Amino acid sequence: SCFRLLCSLLIPALFLSGILCVCLVVLLWGIRLWIQQRKKQLTSAGKDGKRPLLVAFFHPYCNAGGGGERVLWCAIRTLQKKYRNVTCVVYTGDRDVTGEEIVEGAFRRFNIKLIHPVKFVFLEKRYLVEASLYPHFTLLGQSLGSAFLGWEALLKCVPDIYIDSMGYAFTLPLFKYLGGCRVGCYVHYPTISTDMLSVVRNQDTRFNNAAFITNNPLFSKFKLLYYYFFAFMYGLVGSCSDVIMVNSSWTLNHILSLWRAGACTSVVYPPCDVQTFLDIPLEEEKSTTEYSIVSVSQFRPEKDHPLQIRAFAKLLKEKRLGQQPSLKLILIGGCRNQQDEERVNNLKHLCEELGVSNNVTFRINIPFEELKRHLAEATIGLHTMWNEHFGIGVVECMAAGTVILAHNSGGPKLDIVVPYEGHITGFLAENEDNYAETMAYILSLSPEKRLEIRENARRSVHRFSDQHFEETFLLSVEPLFK
């Protein structure tokens, strides 16, 4: 009787779910038609009677000064050079500045001058993608928030081509299926990666996997289920893209395994301002009494500054056994907020504990000219982030003529600190001992040998120039313009 009851309920349930699916399809189709009508009303013909092709970039933080913003402005300038009948639009949440100030900021920070004006669409709901709004389930919260922010963007301006240049993949299906746009994206790093899944699976304690979760098998299993669900959803929305550009081989491997859209995925290295650093004259070292080791990266937990300080302390301990030139470590980086400043204070305490305070200098939010001077004088450029997705700082150190020592993972390992025309361009390390030993080895080399490595490194970084970016970017986005 129980079985008969289930059977009698199954047919109405199937019928009801079928009706709901049809209603949903009709509703979505209706929304799409309504949005297309809005598009016709909102866009007008140009001077020649032709309607310009609207290419919109989704970049809610376009007024920031990071590598992601450099990609955005270089991409816009590249399209303006190549296509006449194109109007570039930027969706931004920077409502405290004007469009003119944003363009001026891009020129001041990156020396990028746009050929034509850009249209800005100012979004009011950027707070929906702030991590602070979601103390738990941050990935899911920010992704759903980005979908709502994307909806606001779509209602304000319906483009012909939509490019997400900041990693908000959940906006892609909105613009493709409801906006009827051709869609592309530039991925700086995957929102979730197979590495993140393995960290939770192996119950490793890291900055994105708290100790209270790793110590509790039930919490760990629940978090792993959540991550698998999110990875599935992320793969689903990402595969909507007609064109996918990634910034490194490391990002490529993750995106291919999650999005499974190899046919339309290509590596487009970010444009690094290598020329500015290549302008620093490359000379043999003048001083043999003092060597400086320089690190350039924001004071964020994933950059792993404690590893740099511990490795440096180990190096000093071993060096003191003999009469060696004096060594100093200069930590250069940006502090964005109170948390970053607290992090710097903790690093200073660590220096005191290890007895290296007199040999370590902190330089925070310094002007660009001072950064260039430190790099010009440095012998070693230090980088310790595990699985850095690309590593613009690593490229800059190499272009400036330091001997780079980076982490043996991610972008530095796969793309940057690799042999160039059969010659060594730098060094890689993984842990405290590795780093200390390799720094000692670099300092033991003759100035001539170091100069040879620096020259090789400089020649290799042309792959990351603005010009190379322009060529690969245009090749990648071509399908969107056909």
Short mmCIF file of C-alpha atoms in Angstrom, two decimals, residues 99-109:
data_model
loop_
_atom_site.label_atom_id
_atom_site.label_comp_id
_atom_site.label_asym_id
_atom_site.label_seq_id
_atom_site.Cartn_x
_atom_site.Cartn_y
_atom_site.Cartn_z
CA GLY A 99 35.26 58.66 -15.01
CA GLU A 100 37.88 61.32 -15.83
CA GLU A 101 39.65 60.69 -12.51
CA ILE A 102 39.69 56.93 -13.14
CA VAL A 103 41.28 57.40 -16.59
CA GLU A 104 43.76 59.92 -15.13
CA GLY A 105 44.62 57.40 -12.37
CA ALA A 106 45.30 54.69 -14.96
CA PHE A 107 47.72 57.04 -16.74
CA ARG A 108 49.43 58.10 -13.52
CA ARG A 109 49.87 54.58 -12.13
#
